[in-house]
Short mmCIF file of C-alpha atoms in Angstrom, two decimals:
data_model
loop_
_atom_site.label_atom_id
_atom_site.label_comp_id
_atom_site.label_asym_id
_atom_site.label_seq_id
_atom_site.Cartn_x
_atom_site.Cartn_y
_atom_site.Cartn_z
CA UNK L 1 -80.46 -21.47 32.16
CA UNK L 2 -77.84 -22.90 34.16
CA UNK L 3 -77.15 -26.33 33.77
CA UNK L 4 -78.02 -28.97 37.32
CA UNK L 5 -76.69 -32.20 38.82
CA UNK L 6 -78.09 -35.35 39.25
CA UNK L 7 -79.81 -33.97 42.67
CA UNK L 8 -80.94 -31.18 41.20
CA UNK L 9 -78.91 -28.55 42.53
CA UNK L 10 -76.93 -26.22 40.24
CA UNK L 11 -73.62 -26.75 39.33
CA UNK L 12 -71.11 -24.41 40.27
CA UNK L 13 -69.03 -24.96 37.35
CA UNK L 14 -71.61 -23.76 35.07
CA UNK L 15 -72.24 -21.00 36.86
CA UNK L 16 -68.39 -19.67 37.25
CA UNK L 17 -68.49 -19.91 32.73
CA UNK L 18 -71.74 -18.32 32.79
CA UNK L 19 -71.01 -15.45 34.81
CA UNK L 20 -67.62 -14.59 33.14
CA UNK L 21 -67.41 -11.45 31.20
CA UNK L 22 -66.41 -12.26 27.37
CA UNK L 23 -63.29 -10.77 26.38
CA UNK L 24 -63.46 -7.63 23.88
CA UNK L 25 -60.83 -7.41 21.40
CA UNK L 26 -57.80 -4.53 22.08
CA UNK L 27 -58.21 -0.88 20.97
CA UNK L 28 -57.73 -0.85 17.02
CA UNK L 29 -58.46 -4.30 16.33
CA UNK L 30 -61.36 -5.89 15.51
CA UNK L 31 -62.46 -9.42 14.55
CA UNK L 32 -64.40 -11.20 11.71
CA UNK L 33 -64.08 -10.62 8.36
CA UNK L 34 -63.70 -6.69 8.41
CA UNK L 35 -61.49 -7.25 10.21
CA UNK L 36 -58.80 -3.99 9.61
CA UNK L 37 -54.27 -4.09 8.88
CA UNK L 38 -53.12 -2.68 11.71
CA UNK L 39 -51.87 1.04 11.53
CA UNK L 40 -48.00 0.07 12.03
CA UNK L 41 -47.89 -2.72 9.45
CA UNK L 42 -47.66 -0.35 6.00
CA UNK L 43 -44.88 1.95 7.87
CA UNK L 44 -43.05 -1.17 8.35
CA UNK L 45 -43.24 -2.63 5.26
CA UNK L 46 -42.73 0.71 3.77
CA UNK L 47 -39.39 0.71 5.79
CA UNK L 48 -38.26 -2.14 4.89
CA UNK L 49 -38.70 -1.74 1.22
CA UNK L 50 -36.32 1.25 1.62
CA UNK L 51 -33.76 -0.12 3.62
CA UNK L 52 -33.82 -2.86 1.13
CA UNK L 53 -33.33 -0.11 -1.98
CA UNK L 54 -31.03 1.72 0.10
CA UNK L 55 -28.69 -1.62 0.76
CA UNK L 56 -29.06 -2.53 -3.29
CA UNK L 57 -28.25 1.23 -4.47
CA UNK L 58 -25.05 1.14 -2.00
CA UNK L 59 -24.00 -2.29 -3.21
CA UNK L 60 -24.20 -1.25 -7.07
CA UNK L 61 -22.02 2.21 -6.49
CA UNK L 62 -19.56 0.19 -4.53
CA UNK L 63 -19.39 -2.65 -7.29
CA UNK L 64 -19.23 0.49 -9.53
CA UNK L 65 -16.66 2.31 -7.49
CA UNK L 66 -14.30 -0.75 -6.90
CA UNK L 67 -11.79 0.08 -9.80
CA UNK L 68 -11.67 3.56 -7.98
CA UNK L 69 -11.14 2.79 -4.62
CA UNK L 70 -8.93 0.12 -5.41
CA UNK L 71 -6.92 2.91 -7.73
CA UNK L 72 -7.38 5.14 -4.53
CA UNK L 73 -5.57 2.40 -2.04
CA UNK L 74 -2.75 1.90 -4.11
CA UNK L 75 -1.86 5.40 -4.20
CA UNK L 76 -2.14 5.80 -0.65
CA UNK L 77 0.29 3.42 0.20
CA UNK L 78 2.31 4.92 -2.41
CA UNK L 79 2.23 7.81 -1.23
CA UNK L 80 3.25 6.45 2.45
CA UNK L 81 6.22 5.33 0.77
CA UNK L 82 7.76 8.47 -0.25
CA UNK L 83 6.59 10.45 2.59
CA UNK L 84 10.16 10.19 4.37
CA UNK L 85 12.27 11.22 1.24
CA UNK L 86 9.25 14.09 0.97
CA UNK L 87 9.04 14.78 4.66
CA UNK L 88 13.08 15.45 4.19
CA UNK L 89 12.87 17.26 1.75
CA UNK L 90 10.21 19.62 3.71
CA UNK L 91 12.34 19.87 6.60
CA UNK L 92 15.26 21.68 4.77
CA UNK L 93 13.23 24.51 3.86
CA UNK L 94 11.64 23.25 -0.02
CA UNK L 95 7.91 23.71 -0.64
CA UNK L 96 6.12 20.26 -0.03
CA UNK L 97 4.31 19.94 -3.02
CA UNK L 98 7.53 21.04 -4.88
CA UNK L 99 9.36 18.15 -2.91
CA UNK L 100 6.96 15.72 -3.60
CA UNK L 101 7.25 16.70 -7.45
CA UNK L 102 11.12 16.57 -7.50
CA UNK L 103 10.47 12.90 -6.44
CA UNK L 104 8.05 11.72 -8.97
CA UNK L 105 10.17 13.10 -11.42
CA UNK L 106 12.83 11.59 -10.13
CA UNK L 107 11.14 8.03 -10.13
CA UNK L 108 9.75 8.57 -13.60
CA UNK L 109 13.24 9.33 -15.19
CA UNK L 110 14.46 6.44 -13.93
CA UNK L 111 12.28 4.44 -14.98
CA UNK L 112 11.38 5.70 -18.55
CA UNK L 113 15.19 5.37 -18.86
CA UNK L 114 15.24 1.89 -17.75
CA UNK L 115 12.54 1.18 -19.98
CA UNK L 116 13.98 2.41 -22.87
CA UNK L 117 17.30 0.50 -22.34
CA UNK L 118 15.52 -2.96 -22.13
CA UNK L 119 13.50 -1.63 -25.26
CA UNK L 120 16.70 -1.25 -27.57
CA UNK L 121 17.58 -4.08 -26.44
CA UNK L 122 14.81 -6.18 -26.80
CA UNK L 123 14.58 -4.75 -30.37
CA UNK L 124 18.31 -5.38 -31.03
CA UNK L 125 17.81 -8.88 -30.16
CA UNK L 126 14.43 -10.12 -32.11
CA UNK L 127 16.04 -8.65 -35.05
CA UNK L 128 18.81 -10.87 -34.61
CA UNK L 129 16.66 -13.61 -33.55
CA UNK L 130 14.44 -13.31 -37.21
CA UNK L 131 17.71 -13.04 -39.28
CA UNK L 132 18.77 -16.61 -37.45
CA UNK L 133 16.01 -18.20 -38.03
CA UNK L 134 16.89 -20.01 -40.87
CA UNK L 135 20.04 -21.33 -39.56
CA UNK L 136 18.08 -22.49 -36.23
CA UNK L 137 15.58 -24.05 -38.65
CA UNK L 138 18.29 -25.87 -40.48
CA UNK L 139 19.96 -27.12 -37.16
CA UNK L 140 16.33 -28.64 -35.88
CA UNK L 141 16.13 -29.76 -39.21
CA UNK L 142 18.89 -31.54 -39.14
CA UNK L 143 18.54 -32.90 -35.86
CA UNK L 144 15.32 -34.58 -36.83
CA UNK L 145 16.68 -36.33 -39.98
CA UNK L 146 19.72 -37.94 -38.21
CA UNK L 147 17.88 -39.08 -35.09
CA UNK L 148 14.99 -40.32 -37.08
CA UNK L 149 15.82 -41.31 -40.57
CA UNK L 150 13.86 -38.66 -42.10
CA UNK L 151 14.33 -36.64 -45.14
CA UNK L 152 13.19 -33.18 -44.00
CA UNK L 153 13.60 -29.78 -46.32
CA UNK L 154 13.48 -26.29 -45.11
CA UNK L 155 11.23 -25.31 -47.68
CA UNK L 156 8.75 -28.23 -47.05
CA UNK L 157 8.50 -27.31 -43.20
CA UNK L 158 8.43 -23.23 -44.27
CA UNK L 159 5.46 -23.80 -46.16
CA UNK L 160 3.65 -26.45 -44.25
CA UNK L 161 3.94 -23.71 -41.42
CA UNK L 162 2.50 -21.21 -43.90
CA UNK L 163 -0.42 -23.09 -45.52
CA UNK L 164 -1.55 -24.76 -42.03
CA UNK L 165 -5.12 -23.67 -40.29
CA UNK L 166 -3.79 -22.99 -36.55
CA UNK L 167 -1.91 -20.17 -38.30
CA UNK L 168 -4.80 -18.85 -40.60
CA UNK L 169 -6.43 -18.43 -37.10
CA UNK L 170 -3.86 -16.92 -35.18
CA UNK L 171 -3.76 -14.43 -37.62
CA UNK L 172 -7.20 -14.04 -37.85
CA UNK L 173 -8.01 -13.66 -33.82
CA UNK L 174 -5.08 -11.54 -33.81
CA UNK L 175 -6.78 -9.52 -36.06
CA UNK L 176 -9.73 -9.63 -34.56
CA UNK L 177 -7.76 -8.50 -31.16
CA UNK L 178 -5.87 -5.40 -32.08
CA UNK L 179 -8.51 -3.64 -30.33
CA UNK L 180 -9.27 -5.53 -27.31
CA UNK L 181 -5.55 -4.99 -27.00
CA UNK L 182 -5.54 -0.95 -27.39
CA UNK L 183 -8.68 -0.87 -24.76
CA UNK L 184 -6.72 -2.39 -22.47
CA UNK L 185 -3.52 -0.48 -22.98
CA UNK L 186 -4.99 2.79 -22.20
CA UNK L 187 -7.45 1.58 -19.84
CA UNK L 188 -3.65 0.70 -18.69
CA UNK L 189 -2.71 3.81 -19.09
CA UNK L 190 -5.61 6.01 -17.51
CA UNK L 191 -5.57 3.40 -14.45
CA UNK L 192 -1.62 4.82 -13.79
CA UNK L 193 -2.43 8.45 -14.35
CA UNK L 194 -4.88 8.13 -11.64
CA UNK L 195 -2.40 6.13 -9.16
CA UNK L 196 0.19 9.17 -9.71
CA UNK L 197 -2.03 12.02 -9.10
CA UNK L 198 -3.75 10.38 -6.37
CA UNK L 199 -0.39 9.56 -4.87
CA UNK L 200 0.82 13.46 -5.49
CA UNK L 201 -1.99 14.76 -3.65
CA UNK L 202 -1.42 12.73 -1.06
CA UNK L 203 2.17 13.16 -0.37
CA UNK L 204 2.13 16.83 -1.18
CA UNK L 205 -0.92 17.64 1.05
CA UNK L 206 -0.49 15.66 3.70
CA UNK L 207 -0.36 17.55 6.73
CA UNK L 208 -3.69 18.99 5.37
CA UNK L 209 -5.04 15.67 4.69
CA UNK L 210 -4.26 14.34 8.40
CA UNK L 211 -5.78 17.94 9.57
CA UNK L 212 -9.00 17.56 8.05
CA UNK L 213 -9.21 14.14 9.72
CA UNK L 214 -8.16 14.96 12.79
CA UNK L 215 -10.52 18.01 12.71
CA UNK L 216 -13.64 15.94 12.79
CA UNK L 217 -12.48 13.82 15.71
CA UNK L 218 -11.78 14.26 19.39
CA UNK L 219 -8.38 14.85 20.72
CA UNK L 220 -8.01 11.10 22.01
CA UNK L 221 -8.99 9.45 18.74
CA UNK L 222 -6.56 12.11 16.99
CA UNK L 223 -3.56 11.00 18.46
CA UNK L 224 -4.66 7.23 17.94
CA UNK L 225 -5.28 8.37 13.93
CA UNK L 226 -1.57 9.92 14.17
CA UNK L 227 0.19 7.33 15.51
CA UNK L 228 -1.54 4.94 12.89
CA UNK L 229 -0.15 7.26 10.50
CA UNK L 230 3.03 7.14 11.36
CA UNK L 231 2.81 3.42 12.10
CA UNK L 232 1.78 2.78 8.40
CA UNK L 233 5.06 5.25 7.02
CA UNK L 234 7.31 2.62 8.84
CA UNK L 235 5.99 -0.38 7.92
CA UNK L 236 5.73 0.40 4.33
CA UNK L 237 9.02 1.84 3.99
CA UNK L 238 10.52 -1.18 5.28
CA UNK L 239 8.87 -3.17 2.99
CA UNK L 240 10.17 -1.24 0.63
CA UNK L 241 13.55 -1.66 1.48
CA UNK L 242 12.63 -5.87 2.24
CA UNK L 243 11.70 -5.31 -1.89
CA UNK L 244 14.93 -3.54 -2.72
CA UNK L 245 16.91 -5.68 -0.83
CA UNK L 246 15.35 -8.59 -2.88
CA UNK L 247 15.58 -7.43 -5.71
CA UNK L 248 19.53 -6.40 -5.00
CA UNK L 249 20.11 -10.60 -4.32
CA UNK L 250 18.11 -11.11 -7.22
CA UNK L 251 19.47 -9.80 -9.79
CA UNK L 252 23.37 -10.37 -8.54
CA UNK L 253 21.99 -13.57 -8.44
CA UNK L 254 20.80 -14.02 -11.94
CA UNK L 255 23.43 -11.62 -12.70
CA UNK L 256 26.18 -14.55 -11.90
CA UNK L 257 24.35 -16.91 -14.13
CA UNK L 258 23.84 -15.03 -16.92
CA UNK L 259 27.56 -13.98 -17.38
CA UNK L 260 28.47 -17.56 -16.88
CA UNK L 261 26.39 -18.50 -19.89
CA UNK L 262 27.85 -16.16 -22.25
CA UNK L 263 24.32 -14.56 -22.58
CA UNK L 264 24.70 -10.28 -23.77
CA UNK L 265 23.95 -7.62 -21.56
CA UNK L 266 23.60 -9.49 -18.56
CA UNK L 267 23.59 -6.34 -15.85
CA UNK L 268 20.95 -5.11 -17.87
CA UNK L 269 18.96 -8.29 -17.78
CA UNK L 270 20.06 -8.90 -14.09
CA UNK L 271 18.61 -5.40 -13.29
CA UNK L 272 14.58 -6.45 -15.25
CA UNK L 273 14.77 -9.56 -13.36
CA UNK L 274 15.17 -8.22 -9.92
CA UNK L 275 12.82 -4.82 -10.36
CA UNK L 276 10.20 -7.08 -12.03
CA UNK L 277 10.16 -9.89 -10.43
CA UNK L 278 9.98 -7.92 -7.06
CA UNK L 279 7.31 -5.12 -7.90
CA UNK L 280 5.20 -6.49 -10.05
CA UNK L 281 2.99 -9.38 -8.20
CA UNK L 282 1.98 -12.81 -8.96
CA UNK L 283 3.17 -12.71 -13.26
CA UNK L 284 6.63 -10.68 -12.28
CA UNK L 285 8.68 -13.37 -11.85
CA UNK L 286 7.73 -14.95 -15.24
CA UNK L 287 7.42 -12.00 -17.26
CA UNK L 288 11.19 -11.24 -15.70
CA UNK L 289 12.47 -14.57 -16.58
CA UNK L 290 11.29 -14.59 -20.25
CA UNK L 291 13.67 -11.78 -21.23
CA UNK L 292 16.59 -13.43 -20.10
CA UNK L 293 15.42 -16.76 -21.75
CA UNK L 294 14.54 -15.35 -25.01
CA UNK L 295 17.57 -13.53 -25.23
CA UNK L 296 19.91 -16.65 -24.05
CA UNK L 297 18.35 -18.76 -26.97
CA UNK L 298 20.40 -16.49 -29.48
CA UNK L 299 23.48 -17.61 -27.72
CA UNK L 300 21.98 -21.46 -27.55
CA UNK L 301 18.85 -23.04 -27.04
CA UNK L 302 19.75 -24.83 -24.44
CA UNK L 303 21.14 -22.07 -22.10
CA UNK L 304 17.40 -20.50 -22.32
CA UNK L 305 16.46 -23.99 -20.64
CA UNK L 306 19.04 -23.65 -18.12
CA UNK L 307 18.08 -19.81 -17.05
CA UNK L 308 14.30 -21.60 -17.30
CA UNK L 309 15.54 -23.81 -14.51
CA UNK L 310 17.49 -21.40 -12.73
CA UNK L 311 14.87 -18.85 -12.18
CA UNK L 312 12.17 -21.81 -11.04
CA UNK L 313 14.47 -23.19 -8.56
CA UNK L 314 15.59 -19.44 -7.29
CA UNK L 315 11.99 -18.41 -7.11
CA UNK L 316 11.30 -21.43 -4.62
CA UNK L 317 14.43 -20.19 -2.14
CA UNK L 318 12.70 -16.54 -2.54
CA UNK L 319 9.83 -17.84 -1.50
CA UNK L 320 10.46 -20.35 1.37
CA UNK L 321 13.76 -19.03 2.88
CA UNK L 322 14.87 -15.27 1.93
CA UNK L 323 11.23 -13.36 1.56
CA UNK L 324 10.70 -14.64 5.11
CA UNK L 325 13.80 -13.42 6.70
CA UNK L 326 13.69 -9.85 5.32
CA UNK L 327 10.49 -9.03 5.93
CA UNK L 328 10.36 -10.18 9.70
CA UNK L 329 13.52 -8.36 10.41
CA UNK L 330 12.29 -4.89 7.95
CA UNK L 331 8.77 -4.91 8.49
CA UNK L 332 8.44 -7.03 11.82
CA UNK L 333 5.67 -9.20 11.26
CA UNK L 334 6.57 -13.17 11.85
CA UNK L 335 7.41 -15.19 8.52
CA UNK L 336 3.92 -17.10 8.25
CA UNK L 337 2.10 -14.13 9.06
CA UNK L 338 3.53 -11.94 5.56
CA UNK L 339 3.00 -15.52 3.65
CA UNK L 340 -0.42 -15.85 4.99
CA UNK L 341 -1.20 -11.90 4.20
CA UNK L 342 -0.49 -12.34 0.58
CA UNK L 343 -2.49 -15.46 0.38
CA UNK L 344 -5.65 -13.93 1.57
CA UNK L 345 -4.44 -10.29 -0.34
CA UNK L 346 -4.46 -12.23 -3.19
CA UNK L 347 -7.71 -14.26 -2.69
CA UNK L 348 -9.32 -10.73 -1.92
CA UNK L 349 -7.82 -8.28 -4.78
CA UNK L 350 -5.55 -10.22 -6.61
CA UNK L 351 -2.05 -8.50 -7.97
CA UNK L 352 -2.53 -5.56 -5.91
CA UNK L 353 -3.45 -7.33 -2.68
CA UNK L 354 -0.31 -9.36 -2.81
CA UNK L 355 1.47 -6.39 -3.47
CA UNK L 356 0.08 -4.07 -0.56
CA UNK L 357 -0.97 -6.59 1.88
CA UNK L 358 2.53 -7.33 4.14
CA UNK L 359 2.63 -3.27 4.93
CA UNK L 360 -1.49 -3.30 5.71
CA UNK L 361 -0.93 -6.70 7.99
CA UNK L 362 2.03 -5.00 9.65
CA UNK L 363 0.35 -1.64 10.26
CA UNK L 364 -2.46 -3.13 11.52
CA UNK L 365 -0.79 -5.30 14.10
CA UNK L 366 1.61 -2.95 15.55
CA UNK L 367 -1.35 -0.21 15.88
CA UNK L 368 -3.82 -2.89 17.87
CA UNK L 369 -0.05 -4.40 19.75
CA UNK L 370 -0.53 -1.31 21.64
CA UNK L 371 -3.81 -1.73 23.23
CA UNK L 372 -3.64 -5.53 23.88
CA UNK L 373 -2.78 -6.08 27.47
CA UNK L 374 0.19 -8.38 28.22
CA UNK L 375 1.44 -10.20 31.09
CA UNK L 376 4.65 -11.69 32.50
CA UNK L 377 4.80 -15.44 31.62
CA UNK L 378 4.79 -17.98 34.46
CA UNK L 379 8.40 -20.35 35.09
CA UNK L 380 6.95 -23.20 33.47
CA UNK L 381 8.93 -25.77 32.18
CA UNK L 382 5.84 -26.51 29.51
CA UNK L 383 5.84 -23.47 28.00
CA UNK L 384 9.39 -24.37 26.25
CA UNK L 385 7.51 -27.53 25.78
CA UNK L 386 9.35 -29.80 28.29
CA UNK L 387 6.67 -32.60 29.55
CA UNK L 388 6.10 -32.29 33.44
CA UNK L 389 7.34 -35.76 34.93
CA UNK L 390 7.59 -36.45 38.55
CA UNK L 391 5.96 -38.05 41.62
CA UNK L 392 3.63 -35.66 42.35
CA UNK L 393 3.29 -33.97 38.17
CA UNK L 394 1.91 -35.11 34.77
CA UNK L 395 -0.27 -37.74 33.67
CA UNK L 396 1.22 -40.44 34.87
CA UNK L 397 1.57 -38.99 38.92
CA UNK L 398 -2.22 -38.43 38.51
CA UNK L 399 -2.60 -42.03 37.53
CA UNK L 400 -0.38 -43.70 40.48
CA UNK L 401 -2.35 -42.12 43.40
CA UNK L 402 -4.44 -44.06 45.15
CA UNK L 403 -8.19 -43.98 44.80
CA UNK L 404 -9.35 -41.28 47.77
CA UNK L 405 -5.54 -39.62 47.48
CA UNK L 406 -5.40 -36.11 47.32
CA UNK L 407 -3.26 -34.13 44.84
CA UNK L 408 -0.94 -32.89 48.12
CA UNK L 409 -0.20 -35.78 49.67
CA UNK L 410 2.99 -38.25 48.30
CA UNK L 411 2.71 -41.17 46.16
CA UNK L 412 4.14 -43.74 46.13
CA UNK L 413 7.45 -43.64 43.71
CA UNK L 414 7.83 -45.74 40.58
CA UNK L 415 10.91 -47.09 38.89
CA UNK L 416 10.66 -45.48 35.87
CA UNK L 417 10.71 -42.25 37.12
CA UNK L 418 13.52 -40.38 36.18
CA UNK L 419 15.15 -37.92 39.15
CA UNK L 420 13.74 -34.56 39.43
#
């Protein structure tokens, strides 16, 4: 019954809402409480729940896999940094992967040899340093009693030493970490086995290795992935030379001080500090100065304090003035960009991404300083930095014309304004 006005007519209001057709609900839903889940909702959910396994599975292998590829990186770049001496070795008619043996070998003599010189020596010296013990002990000894009015014994401080508890623990946690100790060793151990076949394989098959990339990739991208290639040789073999330079001032360097002070084998000592301090990251510089110290305290203990000193205040003018220098004129990246690189390579993999992050950083920017698009600077005095002064330039021109002025026309000249 449609609803009427006060004169009795209908109203036409009323009769527009009761003569519209009631909406029906869409194909494949329905309404009330039976209402059904539509068809696509489980799929997606489904989906989701995989993507979501798939995304967790890949994050545990990588976590997993980190050591590895980490292991994998470092041999790479190793590898990139014998290629020339193996690549020359190619061209005059030897096998590669005979080349790239001769050169391993060659490294690994060298370096077992090196080792075992500083190991003698070493030896030699904390045998000496045990057998004057005594006589050190005595001179402390009788440092203390004059200076203080004390009536120290040998013997008393001996067995005070023996009998306290911070040495009953020492002993103890030693004990308790021989085998932490040997984990770590030939975790040590197994960790450079994998570097140096990694790094073999990939000097002595590298033309195969840059043919199966190339194989899967267009003839464009192939040239781009060869050029990156041979970008990344350059760059790390000049920081390898910006290393061996450093490590050549280095250990003149300490070499100079060390003779000065009377302290034994100095070349040999002057030869750990440099290779150390240069190729081992972060803890090279003090694990190279400690074998110079300890060995200067058997001439005197206070010649380890001055080598102490010397190698803090020569690791600050590595730092700030000479690692800057060499590698923007070997490696040709700008001084705050390679201090900025082994920041962050440190932030993101510690030791080994200070150690491989100057030749990544360089790579990397001379590969993408081809396909960034340059132009010719404009003759402006403000590039160099010079302010723009003048009747018509600069803040203060702006600020003298008159209210309705336009930037063309003159203004009026001030006083202060110094001839153009």
């Amino acid at each position: 019954m449609a609803r009427t006005d006060e004169t009795g007519q209908a109203d036409p209001q009323a009769l527009a809402s009761d003569t519209a057709p009631i909406p029906r609900p869409a194909a494949g839903q329905t309404t009330g409480p039976g209402a059904r889940m539509p068809r696509w909702l489980p799929r997606s959910m489904v989906l989701a729940l995989l993507l979501v396994g798939v995304f967790q599975l890949g994050s545990w292998a990588f976590h997993q896999l980190l050591g590895l590829l980490i292991n994998i990186l470092i041999a790479f770049f190793l590898a990139l940094a014998i290629e020339p001496a193996v690549s020359r070795m190619a061209a005059r008619g030897v096998r590669r992967g005979l080349a790239a043996f001769l050169v391993f070998l060659g490294v690994v003599v060298a370096a077992s040899g090196f080792v075992t010189l500083l190991g003698s020596v070493l030896a030699e010296q904390v045998i000496k340093i045990v057998e004057d013990l005594p006589a050190y002990l005595d001179s402390v000894i009788n440092w203390v009693n004059a200076h203080f009015n004390t009536d120290l014994k040998r013997v008393d401080v001996q067995e005070g030493l023996l009998r306290s508890a911070w040495l009953r623990e020492y002993v103890e946690n030693s004990a308790t970490g021989v085998l932490d100790v040997s984990a770590q060793v030939l975790g040590g151990l197994f960790q450079l086995l994998t570097i140096t076949l990694f790094s073999f394989y990939f000097a002595a098959d590298g033309p195969r290795l840059r043919r199966a990339i190339c194989s899967v990739l267009p003839p464009a991208k192939q040239a781009e992935v060869l050029r990156a290639w041979e970008i990344a040789v350059a760059k790390t073999g000049g920081y390898i030379r910006s290393r061996g330079l450093m490590a050549l001032v280095s250990g003149v360097a300490h070499y100079i001080v060390l003779e000065t002070l009377g302290v034994p084998y100095a070349p040999v000592l002057a030869m750990w500090v440099g290779l150390v301090s240069q190729f081992i990251p972060t803890i090279g510089t003090y694990l190279a100065g400690a074998l110079p110290m300890l060995i200067a305290f058997t001439v005197d203990p206070w010649y380890a304090l001055w080598v102490l000193i010397f190698v803090v205040v020569y690791q600050q003018f590595e730092n700030y003035l000479l690692q800057p220098k060499l590698t923007a004129r070997t490696v040709d990246i700008h001084p705050a960009v390679a201090f900025g690189s082994v920041i962050a390579g440190t932030a993101l993999l510690g030791a080994v991404g200070a150690l491989i992050a100057i030749p990544a950083v360089a790579t990397l920017q001379a590969f993408l300083g081809a396909y960034v698009k340059r132009y010719d600077v404009t003759d402006d005095r403000r590039v160099e930095g010079h302010r723009t002064r003048g009747p018509g330039g600069g803040l203060a021109g702006r600020l003298r014309r008159l209210p309705g002025q336009k930037a063309g026309e003159p203004v009026m000249a001030d006083a202060t304004d110094s001839p153009s």
